[in-house]
XYZ file of C-alpha atoms in Angstrom:
597
model
C -0.045 0.159 0.245
C 1.033 3.425 -0.701
C -1.769 5.809 -0.491
C -3.985 5.911 1.861
C -6.606 8.669 3.152
C -9.094 8.716 6.116
C -13.001 11.234 5.539
C -13.497 13.924 8.341
C -15.494 13.270 11.442
C -16.693 16.546 11.805
C -16.155 18.859 8.890
C -14.588 22.597 9.133
C -17.280 25.101 11.395
C -17.646 27.654 8.422
C -16.656 30.915 11.207
C -15.027 31.641 14.069
C -11.361 31.103 15.610
C -9.634 28.981 18.284
C -11.518 32.497 21.536
C -15.179 30.738 20.388
C -14.175 27.807 21.673
C -13.889 29.020 25.701
C -16.138 31.800 25.017
C -19.384 29.638 24.020
C -18.378 26.498 27.309
C -18.271 30.192 29.326
C -22.262 30.670 28.793
C -23.145 26.601 27.641
C -21.445 25.029 31.140
C -20.158 27.845 33.523
C -19.941 25.348 36.204
C -18.618 22.937 33.952
C -14.516 22.342 35.545
C -12.091 22.974 32.834
C -8.361 23.537 35.127
C -6.697 22.486 37.938
C -4.549 25.525 38.507
C -1.818 24.618 40.923
C -2.034 25.549 44.677
C 0.705 24.489 47.681
C 0.464 21.045 47.311
C -2.961 20.994 45.531
C -5.391 21.757 42.610
C -7.481 24.676 42.688
C -10.687 24.513 39.894
C -11.117 26.798 37.729
C -14.721 26.238 35.745
C -15.385 27.439 32.095
C -17.009 31.138 33.107
C -13.741 31.998 36.050
C -10.733 31.025 33.014
C -13.894 32.940 30.146
C -13.341 36.249 32.472
C -9.882 35.808 33.087
C -8.462 35.133 29.890
C -11.013 38.478 28.601
C -8.884 40.016 31.633
C -6.245 39.399 30.358
C -7.134 40.133 26.262
C -8.123 43.728 27.433
C -4.601 44.616 29.432
C -3.478 43.956 25.778
C -5.505 45.911 24.508
C -4.064 49.228 26.148
C -0.902 48.376 26.405
C -1.182 48.502 22.386
C -1.525 45.268 21.103
C -3.535 44.863 18.045
C -5.024 42.069 15.189
C -2.687 40.487 14.233
C 0.251 41.029 16.031
C 2.867 38.101 17.684
C 2.647 38.371 21.787
C 5.462 35.375 22.864
C 5.470 33.478 25.719
C 8.589 31.813 27.456
C 7.771 29.945 29.722
C 7.615 26.699 31.216
C 4.081 24.468 31.196
C 1.792 25.650 33.690
C -2.101 27.397 33.924
C -0.714 30.867 33.466
C 0.116 29.417 30.053
C -2.547 28.142 28.808
C -4.540 31.316 30.474
C -2.135 33.870 28.347
C -2.087 31.548 24.920
C -6.486 32.011 25.107
C -5.933 36.201 25.767
C -3.529 37.168 23.525
C -5.569 34.996 20.492
C -9.003 37.284 22.611
C -6.767 40.777 22.240
C -6.694 38.913 17.982
C -2.952 38.918 17.737
C -0.700 35.139 17.196
C 1.712 33.698 20.032
C 4.464 32.643 19.526
C 5.944 30.367 21.756
C 9.729 30.145 22.859
C 11.355 27.119 24.989
C 11.757 28.061 29.197
C 15.435 26.131 27.709
C 16.284 28.572 24.378
C 20.006 30.431 24.529
C 19.737 34.178 24.121
C 20.734 33.786 20.629
C 17.518 31.312 19.788
C 15.462 34.283 21.538
C 17.507 36.780 19.412
C 16.459 35.697 16.165
C 12.778 34.439 17.244
C 11.685 37.558 18.352
C 13.088 39.925 15.906
C 12.224 36.772 12.511
C 8.916 37.309 14.628
C 8.722 40.914 14.702
C 6.557 40.263 18.752
C 5.513 43.205 20.386
C 5.112 41.481 23.722
C 6.661 39.120 25.440
C 5.890 37.010 28.763
C 8.769 34.953 30.171
C 8.456 33.432 33.280
C 11.454 34.065 35.473
C 14.311 37.351 36.705
C 16.191 35.237 34.803
C 14.622 34.918 31.488
C 13.867 38.680 31.636
C 17.299 39.146 31.839
C 18.029 37.373 28.741
C 15.553 38.848 27.173
C 16.405 42.067 27.867
C 19.924 40.990 26.751
C 18.573 40.599 22.970
C 15.514 42.696 22.943
C 14.742 44.153 19.556
C 13.125 47.215 18.480
C 10.093 45.310 17.971
C 9.108 44.388 21.667
C 7.727 47.529 23.307
C 6.793 45.007 26.449
C 7.779 42.776 28.378
C 6.713 41.108 31.779
C 7.885 38.972 34.112
C 5.362 35.737 35.701
C 7.209 35.362 38.546
C 7.016 38.989 39.301
C 3.526 40.012 39.051
C 3.105 41.626 35.713
C 0.284 38.918 35.074
C -2.565 41.236 37.354
C -0.409 44.306 36.050
C -1.220 43.615 32.816
C -4.762 43.272 34.150
C -5.335 45.732 35.825
C -4.209 47.991 32.414
C -7.086 47.022 30.821
C -9.441 48.432 33.554
C -11.344 50.491 30.995
C -11.157 48.672 28.346
C -15.126 47.672 26.817
C -16.206 44.409 27.072
C -16.479 45.340 23.032
C -13.111 46.376 22.353
C -12.539 42.008 23.212
C -15.400 41.421 20.977
C -14.002 44.177 17.785
C -10.649 42.062 18.853
C -11.853 38.015 18.103
C -14.660 39.641 15.111
C -10.534 39.341 13.553
C -9.641 36.444 13.925
C -11.147 34.312 10.825
C -10.566 30.511 10.074
C -7.342 31.288 7.859
C -5.878 33.908 10.533
C -2.666 32.825 11.960
C -3.265 31.159 15.998
C 0.689 31.003 16.440
C 4.034 30.674 14.866
C 5.835 27.701 16.816
C 9.584 28.348 15.270
C 11.483 24.572 14.736
C 14.949 23.347 14.074
C 16.408 23.388 10.040
C 19.280 21.714 8.427
C 21.008 25.101 8.573
C 20.476 26.357 12.343
C 18.371 28.716 11.717
C 15.094 28.081 12.833
C 11.358 28.107 11.177
C 9.010 29.938 11.864
C 5.548 26.947 11.356
C 2.738 29.322 10.175
C -0.832 27.507 12.045
C -3.748 29.500 12.075
C -6.759 28.993 13.362
C -8.436 26.095 10.984
C -4.884 23.885 11.987
C -5.903 23.098 15.509
C -9.650 22.834 14.887
C -9.064 20.398 11.958
C -6.577 18.494 14.261
C -8.728 18.552 17.628
C -11.830 17.926 15.827
C -10.732 14.517 14.384
C -8.170 13.700 17.273
C -10.733 14.154 19.941
C -13.110 12.419 17.729
C -11.884 9.648 17.132
C -10.345 8.826 20.681
C -13.880 9.418 22.109
C -14.067 7.619 24.840
C -10.107 9.268 26.494
C -12.039 13.143 25.939
C -14.905 13.079 26.172
C -15.731 10.762 29.281
C -18.036 12.071 32.075
C -14.153 12.214 34.053
C -12.556 13.146 30.903
C -9.093 14.699 32.910
C -5.076 14.918 31.849
C -1.847 16.049 33.720
C 0.433 18.024 30.994
C 4.119 18.444 31.685
C 5.285 18.236 28.191
C 6.566 21.707 26.956
C 3.212 23.954 26.078
C 5.995 25.440 23.467
C 5.932 22.274 21.751
C 2.358 21.299 18.919
C 1.962 18.342 20.841
C 1.821 20.329 24.052
C -0.147 23.172 22.321
C -3.104 21.145 20.615
C -3.584 19.382 24.541
C -5.093 22.712 25.221
C -7.075 23.553 22.605
C -8.217 20.134 22.561
C -9.528 19.816 26.402
C -10.967 23.330 25.594
C -13.221 21.973 22.879
C -13.999 18.583 24.977
C -13.965 20.140 28.178
C -11.362 17.623 30.060
C -10.119 18.987 32.768
C -6.343 19.456 32.277
C -3.183 20.202 34.880
C -0.122 21.326 34.307
C 3.023 19.844 36.241
C 5.802 22.929 36.208
C 8.448 20.417 37.205
C 8.832 16.765 35.639
C 11.653 16.138 37.477
C 10.390 16.617 40.536
C 6.930 16.782 40.640
C 5.689 14.834 38.507
C 5.453 11.780 40.917
C 3.625 13.980 43.392
C 1.675 16.483 41.239
C 0.083 11.814 39.442
C -0.805 10.350 42.648
C -2.471 14.130 44.005
C -4.160 14.313 40.265
C -4.239 11.186 39.745
C -5.438 12.036 35.874
C -7.582 9.116 33.754
C -4.594 9.302 30.593
C -1.580 10.908 29.206
C -0.202 12.390 26.646
C 3.854 12.174 26.828
C 6.829 11.325 25.080
C 9.340 8.003 25.289
C 11.461 8.820 26.506
C 8.980 8.937 30.109
C 7.976 5.205 29.566
C 11.491 4.534 29.456
C 12.543 5.818 32.477
C 8.954 4.198 34.759
C 10.239 1.237 33.191
C 14.138 1.736 33.966
C 13.129 2.722 37.658
C 11.230 0.281 39.062
C 13.194 -2.929 36.701
C 16.418 -1.287 38.884
C 14.250 -0.878 42.803
C 13.025 -4.027 42.054
C 16.819 -5.149 40.967
C 17.949 -3.331 44.252
C 15.699 -4.879 46.998
C 16.178 -8.452 45.811
C 13.175 -8.926 42.959
C 14.729 -8.468 39.458
C 13.759 -12.048 38.972
C 10.935 -11.561 39.617
C 10.255 -8.004 37.013
C 12.100 -9.421 34.301
C 9.532 -12.441 34.460
C 6.550 -9.973 35.010
C 7.514 -7.973 32.156
C 7.637 -10.590 30.699
C 4.266 -12.390 30.960
C 2.959 -8.743 30.107
C 4.482 -8.444 26.520
C 3.271 -11.787 26.314
C 0.144 -10.917 27.452
C -0.087 -7.837 24.318
C 0.365 -9.959 21.625
C -2.066 -11.959 22.897
C -3.670 -9.486 22.194
C -3.656 -8.955 18.857
C -3.568 -12.290 17.592
C -6.588 -13.058 20.194
C -5.273 -16.146 21.321
C -4.015 -15.762 25.118
C -3.293 -19.301 27.350
C -4.259 -20.255 30.737
C -1.437 -20.012 31.971
C 0.341 -16.274 30.705
C -3.973 -15.386 32.023
C -3.089 -17.002 35.689
C 0.593 -15.573 35.600
C -0.516 -12.287 34.554
C -3.455 -12.343 37.335
C -0.063 -13.138 39.691
C 2.177 -10.652 38.669
C -0.676 -8.066 37.989
C -0.765 -8.019 42.017
C 2.801 -8.556 42.621
C 3.603 -5.795 39.632
C 1.738 -4.298 37.573
C -0.731 -2.568 40.350
C 2.310 -1.269 41.401
C 3.770 0.659 37.897
C 0.097 2.419 37.360
C -0.204 3.812 40.818
C 3.001 5.811 40.762
C 0.927 6.637 37.668
C -1.639 8.322 39.812
C -3.533 4.783 39.343
C -6.193 5.567 37.557
C -4.307 5.756 34.412
C -5.319 3.186 31.510
C -4.574 4.740 28.281
C -1.104 7.288 27.447
C -0.269 9.198 23.817
C 2.492 9.036 22.826
C 4.722 10.995 19.960
C 7.775 12.627 19.303
C 10.707 10.206 19.176
C 9.807 5.451 18.871
C 8.386 4.270 21.376
C 9.504 0.391 20.708
C 7.166 -2.383 19.620
C 8.221 -4.331 23.010
C 7.823 -1.575 25.477
C 4.354 -1.250 23.372
C 3.781 -4.194 24.829
C 4.630 -4.413 27.845
C 2.875 -1.028 28.730
C -0.171 -2.724 27.122
C 0.096 -5.336 29.264
C 0.418 -3.998 32.650
C -2.249 -2.403 31.606
C -1.905 0.994 30.409
C -1.852 1.557 26.338
C 0.007 3.467 24.787
C -1.552 5.322 21.902
C 2.131 5.936 19.570
C 1.363 8.601 16.932
C 2.991 10.274 14.221
C 3.229 13.858 13.203
C 5.876 17.182 12.957
C 4.826 20.757 14.114
C 4.220 22.020 10.260
C 1.080 19.344 10.946
C 0.009 20.534 13.702
C 0.783 17.087 16.038
C -0.576 14.479 14.912
C -1.291 13.035 11.319
C -1.811 9.880 12.271
C -2.766 8.137 15.240
C -3.000 4.475 17.156
C -6.255 4.586 18.359
C -8.219 2.681 21.794
C -10.204 0.627 19.227
C -7.523 1.016 16.276
C -4.910 -0.367 17.458
C -1.334 -1.619 16.354
C 1.490 -2.498 18.302
C 5.149 -0.907 17.473
C 3.319 1.003 14.794
C 2.485 4.964 15.051
C -1.799 3.920 13.248
C -3.402 5.030 10.842
C -4.020 8.719 9.455
C -6.170 10.615 11.921
C -9.855 11.901 10.269
C -9.611 13.776 7.119
C -5.468 13.189 6.710
C -3.957 11.800 3.655
C -0.495 9.467 3.599
C 1.321 9.416 0.820
C 4.430 6.723 0.935
C 6.817 8.720 -1.645
C 8.511 6.660 -4.256
C 11.764 7.093 -2.470
C 9.874 5.472 1.192
C 9.684 9.450 1.863
C 5.879 10.414 3.974
C 4.364 13.028 2.507
C 0.811 14.026 3.791
C -2.057 15.752 2.842
C -5.344 17.570 4.962
C -6.519 20.422 6.895
C -3.660 20.052 9.136
C -0.975 21.117 7.594
C 0.203 23.698 7.697
C -0.107 27.042 5.881
C 3.610 27.369 5.650
C 7.152 29.361 6.489
C 7.093 32.661 8.166
C 9.035 35.443 5.484
C 10.417 31.755 4.110
C 8.887 30.910 0.157
C 11.908 28.951 -0.700
C 11.633 26.949 1.748
C 7.836 26.846 1.331
C 7.836 25.371 -1.542
C 10.765 23.316 -1.179
C 8.799 21.273 1.433
C 5.791 20.714 -1.188
C 5.508 18.314 -3.471
C 3.838 19.676 -7.286
C 0.636 18.305 -6.692
C 0.445 20.355 -2.347
C 2.252 16.832 -0.832
C 4.069 18.198 2.500
C 7.189 16.155 2.333
C 7.800 15.337 6.266
C 11.366 14.667 5.177
C 10.517 11.417 7.486
C 10.586 7.498 5.763
C 7.876 4.945 6.069
C 6.089 2.503 4.741
C 2.488 1.895 4.936
C 1.514 -2.378 5.482
C -2.054 -3.329 3.566
C -4.166 -2.152 6.767
C -3.033 1.788 6.708
C -0.885 1.398 9.811
C 1.654 3.863 8.871
C 5.497 2.495 10.317
C 8.365 4.938 9.852
C 12.070 3.739 9.200
C 14.147 5.723 9.317
C 14.962 9.906 9.169
C 15.381 11.013 5.792
C 16.510 14.929 6.865
C 19.484 15.172 9.053
C 17.305 16.665 12.634
C 17.909 14.807 15.177
C 14.891 13.963 17.651
C 16.121 12.597 21.020
C 13.856 10.102 23.816
C 12.467 13.047 25.069
C 11.499 14.245 21.365
C 13.229 17.390 21.330
C 13.840 18.718 17.316
C 17.644 19.115 16.882
C 19.201 20.612 14.775
C 23.302 18.896 14.467
C 24.830 21.372 12.005
C 24.547 24.511 14.699
C 26.720 22.991 16.999
C 28.744 20.660 13.614
C 29.725 23.730 12.394
C 30.393 25.529 15.232
C 33.047 23.263 16.229
C 34.625 22.795 13.410
C 35.616 26.176 13.911
C 38.044 25.073 17.157
C 41.670 24.703 15.664
C 41.537 21.074 17.199
C 38.332 19.880 15.936
C 38.533 17.868 11.888
C 35.669 16.753 12.482
C 32.678 16.552 14.622
C 28.861 14.384 14.679
C 26.161 14.644 16.458
C 24.695 11.797 18.053
C 20.948 11.396 19.693
C 17.954 9.830 17.391
C 15.611 7.929 19.702
C 18.698 8.924 23.167
C 18.025 10.503 26.219
C 20.099 13.494 25.410
C 22.671 14.500 22.586
C 25.851 13.326 22.567
C 28.862 13.946 19.599
C 31.996 12.525 17.868
C 34.495 14.198 17.336
C 37.537 13.844 15.209
C 40.908 15.803 15.462
C 42.946 17.391 12.995
C 46.641 16.201 13.381
C 48.355 19.359 12.807
C 46.768 21.280 15.187
C 47.370 18.256 17.351
C 50.940 17.897 16.919
C 50.981 22.146 17.382
C 48.922 21.171 20.362
C 51.065 18.338 21.345
C 54.340 20.503 21.829
C 52.748 23.037 23.339
C 51.621 20.540 26.237
C 55.666 19.436 26.615
C 54.437 16.716 24.954
C 55.956 16.163 21.123
C 55.654 13.244 19.072
C 52.669 11.886 21.440
C 50.009 9.700 19.314
C 46.404 11.146 19.070
C 45.940 6.546 20.275
C 47.096 7.757 23.173
C 46.189 11.481 23.477
C 42.785 10.728 22.743
C 42.246 10.641 26.234
C 44.730 12.616 27.624
C 42.901 14.906 30.543
C 44.608 18.501 29.253
C 43.271 17.077 25.022
C 39.150 15.939 26.521
C 39.603 19.289 28.640
C 41.087 20.960 25.727
C 37.199 19.538 23.903
C 35.420 20.722 26.433
C 36.128 23.821 25.936
C 34.916 24.015 22.796
C 32.299 21.837 23.369
C 31.066 24.604 25.887
C 31.598 26.903 23.105
C 28.728 25.801 20.666
C 26.634 24.890 22.647
C 25.933 28.542 24.170
C 23.873 28.180 20.449
C 21.238 26.398 21.127
C 19.100 25.119 24.522
C 19.770 22.974 26.935
C 17.729 19.576 25.826
C 19.585 20.723 22.226
C 22.905 20.700 24.141
C 25.592 18.584 23.889
C 26.375 16.190 27.016
C 29.551 13.667 26.011
C 31.488 13.502 23.545
C 33.928 10.705 22.676
C 37.423 11.231 20.852
C 37.744 9.288 17.827
C 40.948 8.142 17.481
C 41.142 8.427 13.152
C 39.463 11.629 10.938
C 36.255 10.520 8.651
C 37.994 11.363 5.287
C 36.462 11.153 1.703
C 39.370 8.081 1.447
C 37.995 6.505 4.639
C 34.048 6.591 3.236
C 32.841 8.592 6.200
C 33.204 11.925 3.608
C 31.402 11.942 0.391
C 33.295 14.533 -2.361
C 31.527 17.285 -1.524
C 32.824 17.156 1.917
C 29.550 16.383 3.340
C 28.995 13.474 6.617
C 27.931 10.315 5.086
C 26.130 9.983 8.287
C 24.188 6.749 8.388
C 27.838 4.965 8.187
C 29.815 6.894 10.793
C 26.995 5.872 12.894
C 27.378 1.855 11.662
C 31.507 1.749 11.947
C 31.422 4.048 15.485
C 27.980 2.018 16.710
C 30.070 0.816 19.096
C 31.712 4.625 20.847
C 27.977 5.740 20.340
C 26.457 2.956 22.791
C 29.440 4.477 25.071
C 28.862 7.377 24.946
C 25.354 6.371 25.930
C 25.954 3.214 28.433
C 25.704 4.206 32.660
C 23.835 7.341 31.396
C-alpha cells in the first residue's frame, strides 16, 4: 500500500476562531471545570466562566498596552496554568502566539523575537527577564515577568477597556488567521516559523478527540500536562481540552514534581513522549533489582509482553492469564499506582516507543497509543486509537488526513492539518511541498496492508531525542569545526536521552598542541584520552553549546582515534558527512556515550 486517507469525522466550522471554544463553553456550561490550577501541594478548580473571565481581563490589558489584531505576542515559560491562560488571552486580543522554549539560548531568543516581530513577551523568571533584556529588539514594546506579578499588572492595565473592544478584537480572527508561529529546527540551524492557523487547530483537535472519544469525552476525563507548551503536541492538547471540556492540570517541573502531581491529581490518561515510559520502566526494574526482586520483575515484564501479544492475535493461553493475574498484584498494580492509579491509556509522540515497550505497557493495563506528526502538521497526522491499534506502528491517518509513501520512501501528508508555510520564507515553503501539494515530512516510512504507518528512518538530518526534542546538528557541528583542534564532528542522539557527539582531531593542530604541552611525538591514540586534550575539546563543546538550549546541548562526547575522510568512506566528495556510515562504523563509540546514563 502506498497511499491511504480517512474521511473527516467532523467538518470544519464555516466561521469563527479558537476563542469561541472558551466563550461558548462559558455561556453553555459556566460551571464546567476546565482546569485544576496548582495551589500549594493541592489543586484549585477553575470553571469555564472563571477561566473566560481571567482570559478576558488579560486580553483587555494587552489591548490597553497597544497589542493590535494580527500582532505577535511571545511566551517563554515552563508548562503551567498561566501559559494556557495567556495562550487564549492573546487570541482574545486578536493576536498570534509565538512560544519560546524556556531553555532557549540568548541567540535563539534573539532570532525568534526578531524574525517574528513580536511586540510583547511574557517570561517566567528573573533569569528569563535578564536574557530577554540582553537581546531586546526594537519591535518588542512590552516585556512582562510572570514571577514578578506582571500578569496582574496587565489585568489592571485593561480596567477601562470595554467588553466591546475585546469582542471587536476577537472578531478580526478568521479560520485562516494565524494562530501561532512555532519555530522548529532547520538543517541550516536557523529555526523556521511554522504558520499554524485557527483552521489547522480545529481540524486537528476535532478529529483527534472524536477518534479517541472514550478518552476525551468520558464524564471524568482528565489529563496532567507536563510536556512543553512550546511544543505543538502540548499546544494541541491545550486546545483539545478546551474543545472536549476535559479537566486539564499542569506540572511545571516534571523532574521534581511529576510523581507528586500524578498521585494527587490522578489523571485518567496521559500525553507524553517515549522517554518518560523508558524512565518509568527502567526505574521500576532498578528498584526491583535493589530489593532483590530483579528476576521477578523481568519475568513479570515478559508475561506482560506475552499477554499483550496475545491480545493482538486473539489467543491468550490459560497459563499466561494465571501468571498475568499474579503479577498484576505483585508488579503491575504498583507501576499503575506510580502513574496516579487511574491511568488506562497514554498518547505518545515525538519519537518511537518500540514494540516491546508498547506491549509491556498494554500488558500491565496502560495502553500506549503511538502517533506520528510534526509541527507542520499541527501535531498528529497518524494515531493509534483505543478501538484501532497495532503495537509498533504509529497508527492510521487521523480522520481528514491522507498519507502517501513516495517512491523514495518519504512520508507525504495532505489535509487541513498541514500548515500553510514558513514565516517570511517562501523558498523553504516551496521546497517542503511537492508540485501536487503534498507536504514532505523528511521521514521514511511504510504502510502495511491495513493502512498502519511505520516510521523506518529519517530522510532529513534533524535529530529527534527520546524526549521528542528536535535538534539541528549543523548548529553545533559548524561551531565545533571552527575550533582549531577539531577536524570533524558528528552530533548523535536520535531516540537517545540526550545529545552526544563524535569528534575527530586535526592532526596538524594536534602536533602544535602536543608540542606546547611538552608532549611532542605523542600519537592521537595515546592523547585522545589525555585529560588536557579532553579539557580543550570540552572548551570547544561549551562554546558551541552557547548557541542552543540546554535540551539541545552536547552532554557527552567521544574523541575518535581516526579522522573522517573521503578515503575512509565517511565523507562525500563535497565533504558532507555520510551520517549513516559514521553511525554504523562507530556504533560502539556511540553506545559508550550512552552507557551508564
